[in-house]
CSV table of C-alpha atoms in Angstrom, one decimal:
chain,number,residue,atom,x,y,z
A,9,PRO,CA,-13.4,-100.7,-289.9
A,10,ALA,CA,-16.7,-101.0,-288.0
A,11,LEU,CA,-18.9,-104.0,-288.7
A,12,LEU,CA,-22.7,-104.1,-289.2
A,13,VAL,CA,-24.8,-107.3,-289.0
A,14,LEU,CA,-27.8,-106.6,-291.2
A,15,VAL,CA,-30.7,-109.1,-290.6
A,16,HIS,CA,-33.6,-109.5,-293.0
A,17,TYR,CA,-37.3,-109.9,-292.4
A,18,CYS,CA,-39.5,-113.0,-292.7
A,19,SER,CA,-39.8,-114.2,-296.4
A,20,GLY,CA,-36.8,-112.0,-297.1
A,21,SER,CA,-33.2,-112.9,-298.1
A,22,ALA,CA,-29.7,-111.4,-297.9
A,23,SER,CA,-29.9,-110.0,-301.4
A,24,ALA,CA,-33.4,-108.6,-300.8
A,25,ILE,CA,-32.4,-106.5,-297.8
A,26,PHE,CA,-29.0,-105.6,-299.4
A,27,ASN,CA,-30.6,-104.3,-302.6
A,28,GLY,CA,-34.0,-103.3,-301.1
A,29,ASN,CA,-35.1,-101.7,-297.9
A,30,GLY,CA,-31.7,-102.0,-296.3
A,31,HIS,CA,-29.8,-100.4,-299.2
A,32,ASP,CA,-29.2,-97.1,-297.4
A,33,TYR,CA,-26.9,-99.1,-295.1
A,34,VAL,CA,-25.0,-100.3,-298.2
A,35,THR,CA,-24.5,-96.9,-299.8
A,36,ALA,CA,-23.3,-95.5,-296.4
A,37,ALA,CA,-20.8,-98.4,-296.1
A,38,ASP,CA,-19.3,-97.3,-299.4
A,39,ARG,CA,-19.0,-93.8,-297.9
A,40,TYR,CA,-17.8,-94.7,-294.4
A,41,GLY,CA,-15.9,-97.9,-295.0
A,42,TYR,CA,-17.6,-100.3,-292.6
A,43,ILE,CA,-18.1,-104.0,-293.3
A,44,ILE,CA,-21.6,-105.6,-293.6
A,45,VAL,CA,-22.4,-109.2,-292.7
A,46,VAL,CA,-25.8,-110.2,-294.2
A,47,PRO,CA,-27.1,-113.5,-292.9
A,48,GLU,CA,-29.9,-115.4,-294.6
A,49,ALA,CA,-32.5,-117.7,-293.1
A,50,THR,CA,-32.5,-121.1,-294.8
A,51,ARG,CA,-35.9,-122.6,-293.7
A,52,SER,CA,-38.9,-122.4,-296.0
A,53,GLU,CA,-40.5,-119.4,-294.3
A,54,LYS,CA,-37.2,-117.5,-294.4
A,55,CYS,CA,-37.7,-116.4,-290.8
A,56,PHE,CA,-34.9,-116.4,-288.2
A,57,ASP,CA,-35.3,-118.6,-285.2
A,58,VAL,CA,-35.9,-116.4,-282.1
A,59,SER,CA,-38.2,-119.0,-280.5
A,60,THR,CA,-36.6,-122.3,-279.6
A,61,PRO,CA,-34.5,-122.9,-276.5
A,62,ALA,CA,-31.4,-123.3,-278.6
A,63,ALA,CA,-32.0,-119.9,-280.2
A,64,LEU,CA,-32.4,-118.2,-276.9
A,65,ARG,CA,-29.2,-119.3,-275.3
A,66,ARG,CA,-25.7,-118.0,-276.0
A,67,ASP,CA,-23.9,-120.5,-278.3
A,68,GLY,CA,-27.0,-122.6,-278.2
A,69,GLY,CA,-26.6,-123.8,-281.8
A,70,SER,CA,-29.4,-122.2,-283.7
A,71,ASP,CA,-29.5,-119.1,-286.0
A,72,SER,CA,-27.9,-116.7,-283.5
A,73,THR,CA,-24.9,-119.0,-283.1
A,74,GLY,CA,-24.6,-119.3,-286.9
A,75,ILE,CA,-24.7,-115.5,-287.3
A,76,MET,CA,-22.0,-115.1,-284.7
A,77,SER,CA,-19.7,-117.5,-286.6
A,78,MET,CA,-20.1,-115.2,-289.6
A,79,VAL,CA,-19.2,-112.3,-287.3
A,80,ALA,CA,-16.1,-114.2,-286.0
A,81,TYR,CA,-15.0,-114.9,-289.6
A,82,ALA,CA,-15.4,-111.2,-290.7
A,83,ARG,CA,-13.6,-109.9,-287.6
A,84,GLN,CA,-10.6,-112.1,-288.3
A,85,ARG,CA,-10.6,-111.5,-292.1
A,86,TYR,CA,-11.1,-107.7,-292.0
A,87,ASN,CA,-9.4,-106.7,-288.8
A,88,VAL,CA,-12.6,-105.2,-287.5
A,89,ASP,CA,-12.6,-102.6,-284.7
A,90,PRO,CA,-13.9,-104.7,-281.7
A,91,GLY,CA,-15.5,-101.6,-280.2
A,92,ARG,CA,-17.7,-100.9,-283.2
A,93,ILE,CA,-19.6,-104.1,-283.9
A,94,VAL,CA,-23.3,-103.3,-284.3
A,95,VAL,CA,-26.5,-105.0,-285.4
A,96,SER,CA,-29.7,-103.9,-287.1
A,97,GLY,CA,-32.7,-105.7,-288.6
A,98,PHE,CA,-36.3,-105.4,-289.7
A,99,SER,CA,-39.2,-107.5,-288.4
A,100,SER,CA,-37.8,-111.0,-287.9
A,101,GLY,CA,-34.4,-109.3,-288.2
A,102,ALA,CA,-35.4,-106.8,-285.5
A,103,MET,CA,-36.3,-109.7,-283.2
A,104,MET,CA,-32.9,-111.2,-284.0
A,105,THR,CA,-31.3,-107.9,-283.3
A,106,ASN,CA,-32.8,-107.9,-279.8
A,107,VAL,CA,-31.7,-111.6,-279.3
A,108,LEU,CA,-28.1,-111.0,-280.5
A,109,ALA,CA,-27.6,-107.9,-278.4
A,110,ALA,CA,-28.9,-109.8,-275.3
A,111,GLN,CA,-26.8,-113.0,-275.9
A,112,TYR,CA,-23.6,-111.3,-277.0
A,113,PRO,CA,-23.5,-108.0,-275.0
A,114,ASP,CA,-19.7,-108.4,-274.9
A,115,VAL,CA,-19.5,-108.3,-278.8
A,116,PHE,CA,-22.1,-105.7,-279.8
A,117,SER,CA,-21.8,-102.0,-278.9
A,118,ALA,CA,-25.2,-101.0,-280.2
A,119,GLY,CA,-28.3,-102.2,-282.1
A,120,SER,CA,-31.2,-100.7,-284.1
A,121,ALA,CA,-34.4,-102.7,-284.4
A,122,PHE,CA,-37.2,-101.8,-286.7
A,123,SER,CA,-40.6,-103.4,-285.8
A,124,GLY,CA,-39.3,-106.1,-283.4
A,125,VAL,CA,-40.2,-107.6,-280.0
A,126,PRO,CA,-38.1,-108.0,-276.8
A,127,ALA,CA,-35.5,-110.7,-276.6
A,128,GLY,CA,-37.2,-113.9,-275.5
A,129,CYS,CA,-40.8,-112.7,-276.2
A,130,PHE,CA,-41.2,-115.2,-279.0
A,131,ALA,CA,-40.0,-118.1,-276.9
A,132,THR,CA,-41.9,-121.4,-277.5
A,133,THR,CA,-41.6,-124.9,-276.2
A,134,ASN,CA,-43.5,-126.8,-278.9
A,135,GLY,CA,-41.0,-126.3,-281.7
A,136,SER,CA,-43.0,-123.6,-283.4
A,137,LEU,CA,-41.2,-120.5,-284.6
A,138,TRP,CA,-44.3,-118.3,-284.2
A,139,ASN,CA,-45.7,-117.0,-280.9
A,140,SER,CA,-49.1,-115.4,-281.5
A,141,GLN,CA,-49.4,-114.1,-277.9
A,142,CYS,CA,-46.1,-112.1,-278.4
A,143,SER,CA,-46.9,-111.0,-281.9
A,144,GLY,CA,-50.3,-109.8,-280.8
A,145,GLY,CA,-48.8,-107.6,-278.1
A,146,GLN,CA,-50.3,-109.6,-275.3
A,147,LEU,CA,-47.1,-110.5,-273.5
A,148,ILE,CA,-46.7,-107.8,-270.9
A,149,LYS,CA,-44.0,-108.0,-268.2
A,150,THR,CA,-42.2,-105.7,-265.9
A,151,ALA,CA,-38.9,-104.1,-266.9
A,152,GLN,CA,-37.1,-106.4,-264.4
A,153,GLN,CA,-38.8,-109.5,-265.8
A,154,TRP,CA,-37.7,-108.6,-269.3
A,155,GLY,CA,-34.2,-107.8,-268.2
A,156,ASP,CA,-34.0,-111.1,-266.3
A,157,GLN,CA,-35.2,-113.0,-269.4
A,158,ALA,CA,-32.4,-111.4,-271.4
A,159,ARG,CA,-29.7,-111.9,-268.7
A,160,ALA,CA,-30.7,-115.6,-268.6
A,161,MET,CA,-29.5,-116.0,-272.2
A,162,TYR,CA,-25.9,-115.3,-271.0
A,163,PRO,CA,-25.8,-116.5,-267.4
A,164,GLY,CA,-23.0,-115.1,-265.2
A,165,TYR,CA,-22.4,-112.0,-267.4
A,166,THR,CA,-22.0,-108.8,-265.3
A,167,GLY,CA,-20.7,-106.4,-267.9
A,168,ARG,CA,-22.4,-103.6,-269.9
A,169,TYR,CA,-25.2,-104.1,-272.4
A,170,PRO,CA,-25.4,-102.5,-275.8
A,171,ARG,CA,-27.1,-99.2,-276.5
A,172,MET,CA,-30.4,-99.9,-278.3
A,173,GLN,CA,-32.5,-97.9,-280.8
A,174,LEU,CA,-36.1,-99.2,-281.2
A,175,TRP,CA,-38.5,-98.2,-284.0
A,176,HIS,CA,-42.2,-99.1,-284.3
A,177,GLY,CA,-45.3,-98.0,-286.2
A,178,THR,CA,-48.3,-97.3,-284.0
A,179,THR,CA,-50.7,-99.3,-286.2
A,180,ASP,CA,-48.6,-102.4,-286.7
A,181,THR,CA,-50.8,-105.4,-286.8
A,182,THR,CA,-48.1,-108.0,-287.6
A,183,LEU,CA,-46.0,-107.3,-284.5
A,184,ALA,CA,-48.4,-105.2,-282.4
A,185,TYR,CA,-47.3,-101.8,-281.1
A,186,PRO,CA,-47.3,-102.8,-277.4
A,187,ASN,CA,-44.1,-104.7,-278.1
A,188,PHE,CA,-42.4,-101.3,-278.6
A,189,GLY,CA,-43.0,-100.4,-275.0
A,190,GLU,CA,-41.9,-103.9,-273.8
A,191,GLU,CA,-38.6,-103.5,-275.7
A,192,ILE,CA,-38.0,-100.2,-274.0
A,193,LYS,CA,-38.6,-101.8,-270.6
A,194,GLN,CA,-36.1,-104.5,-271.4
A,195,TRP,CA,-33.3,-102.3,-272.7
A,196,THR,CA,-33.7,-99.6,-270.0
A,197,ASN,CA,-33.5,-102.3,-267.4
A,198,LEU,CA,-30.5,-104.0,-269.0
A,199,ASN,CA,-28.8,-100.6,-269.0
A,200,GLY,CA,-29.8,-99.8,-265.4
A,201,LEU,CA,-32.1,-96.8,-266.4
A,202,SER,CA,-35.4,-95.4,-265.5
A,203,GLN,CA,-38.3,-96.0,-267.9
A,204,THR,CA,-39.0,-92.3,-267.7
A,205,PRO,CA,-37.5,-90.5,-270.8
A,206,ALA,CA,-34.8,-88.0,-270.1
A,207,PHE,CA,-35.5,-86.4,-273.5
A,208,THR,CA,-38.5,-86.3,-275.9
A,209,ASP,CA,-38.8,-84.6,-279.3
A,210,HIS,CA,-40.4,-85.0,-282.7
A,211,PRO,CA,-37.8,-85.1,-285.5
A,212,GLN,CA,-40.7,-85.3,-288.0
A,213,SER,CA,-44.3,-84.5,-287.3
A,214,SER,CA,-45.5,-88.1,-287.1
A,215,TRP,CA,-42.5,-89.3,-285.1
A,216,THR,CA,-42.1,-89.3,-281.3
A,217,ARG,CA,-38.6,-89.9,-280.1
A,218,THR,CA,-37.7,-90.6,-276.5
A,219,ARG,CA,-34.2,-91.0,-275.1
A,220,TYR,CA,-33.1,-92.7,-271.9
A,221,GLY,CA,-29.7,-92.3,-270.1
A,222,ASN,CA,-27.4,-90.4,-272.3
A,223,THR,CA,-29.6,-88.1,-274.4
A,224,GLY,CA,-27.3,-87.3,-277.4
A,225,THR,CA,-27.4,-88.7,-280.9
A,226,GLN,CA,-25.9,-91.9,-279.4
A,227,ALA,CA,-28.4,-92.2,-276.5
A,228,THR,CA,-28.2,-95.2,-274.2
A,229,VAL,CA,-31.7,-96.3,-275.3
A,230,GLU,CA,-33.8,-94.5,-277.9
A,231,GLY,CA,-37.4,-95.2,-279.0
A,232,ILE,CA,-39.0,-93.8,-282.1
A,233,SER,CA,-42.7,-94.4,-282.7
A,234,ILE,CA,-44.2,-93.5,-286.0
A,235,SER,CA,-47.8,-92.5,-285.8
A,236,GLY,CA,-50.3,-94.1,-288.2
A,237,VAL,CA,-47.8,-96.4,-289.8
A,238,GLY,CA,-48.1,-100.2,-289.8
A,239,HIS,CA,-45.5,-103.0,-290.4
A,240,GLN,CA,-43.6,-101.2,-293.1
A,241,LEU,CA,-40.5,-99.9,-291.5
A,242,PRO,CA,-37.9,-98.6,-292.3
A,243,LEU,CA,-39.4,-95.7,-294.2
A,244,ASN,CA,-37.4,-93.5,-296.5
A,245,GLY,CA,-34.7,-91.6,-294.5
A,246,GLN,CA,-35.0,-93.5,-291.3
A,247,ILE,CA,-31.8,-95.6,-291.8
A,248,ALA,CA,-29.7,-92.3,-291.7
A,249,TYR,CA,-30.8,-91.9,-288.1
A,250,ALA,CA,-29.9,-95.5,-287.3
A,251,ILE,CA,-26.4,-95.0,-288.9
A,252,SER,CA,-25.7,-92.0,-286.6
A,253,PHE,CA,-27.1,-93.8,-283.6
A,254,LEU,CA,-24.9,-96.9,-284.3
A,255,GLY,CA,-21.8,-94.8,-284.8
A,256,LEU,CA,-21.2,-96.0,-288.3
A,257,ASP,CA,-20.7,-92.5,-289.7
A,258,GLY,CA,-17.4,-92.1,-287.9
C-alpha cells in the first residue's frame, strides 16, 4: 500500500484532522487501501516545530525526526510501497509538509501543502516557534536562495526532490499570501524548473492553477490559489485534487 503522512494545524490534534477537515483523506483510504500516519503535536500550542535548528536539519531530533520514526514503523509493519510515501498538511501541518519533503527527499515522492510557507521560512534562533516576519509574508528570497536553504537541511544529497502541490487563499492573514509564491520558487528550484508556468487553468471560477515541469495531473510542481479566501483551506472538494496529485487513487 501507499502511505500518507497527514499533519494537523496549530491548536489541532490527530483526531481533529482525522475526523474533521482531513476526513476526505480517510474515506479515500478506505476506498484505495493506503495507510495514514497521523502525528500529533504535544506542546501546549499544538503547533509543530518548523523553527528551531533541530527541526530544520535531517535527523535533528525535533518533530520532523519523530514523525519519520512513525513512518519507519509503519513502513515495516505494513510493507509499504517505498515509491508511494507522501505527505500532506494544513497550516502548521503544511509548513511541516514543506520541511519533511525538503529533509527527506529520498523518502517522499510527493507532498500537498494547504496554506503553508517554504521550508526554512519559519527559522528562529531565540527558541520561539513563531516567526512573524515569515507569517506576514515579508521574507522574500530568490528561488536559488530558497532552494539552497532546503538543500542545507540534507547536506550532500544529490538525488531528486518530491513533486509538490501548493494551495493558498489570496486573503490569508495568518500565513500571508506572498508565502505561496515563495513556496513555488523553492520547489521549482529544487526540481530544476523555470518559475514560468508551463500550464495555467481555472478548475473552478475562483481558482487559478499553475503547473511547472510535467503538466499532467501529477505535475512536478502545482500551485493553486483561491481568490478571496483566507486561512480556511482545505475547502470542500479540494482534497480530491490532492489525492490525485499524490497518486493515492491508484
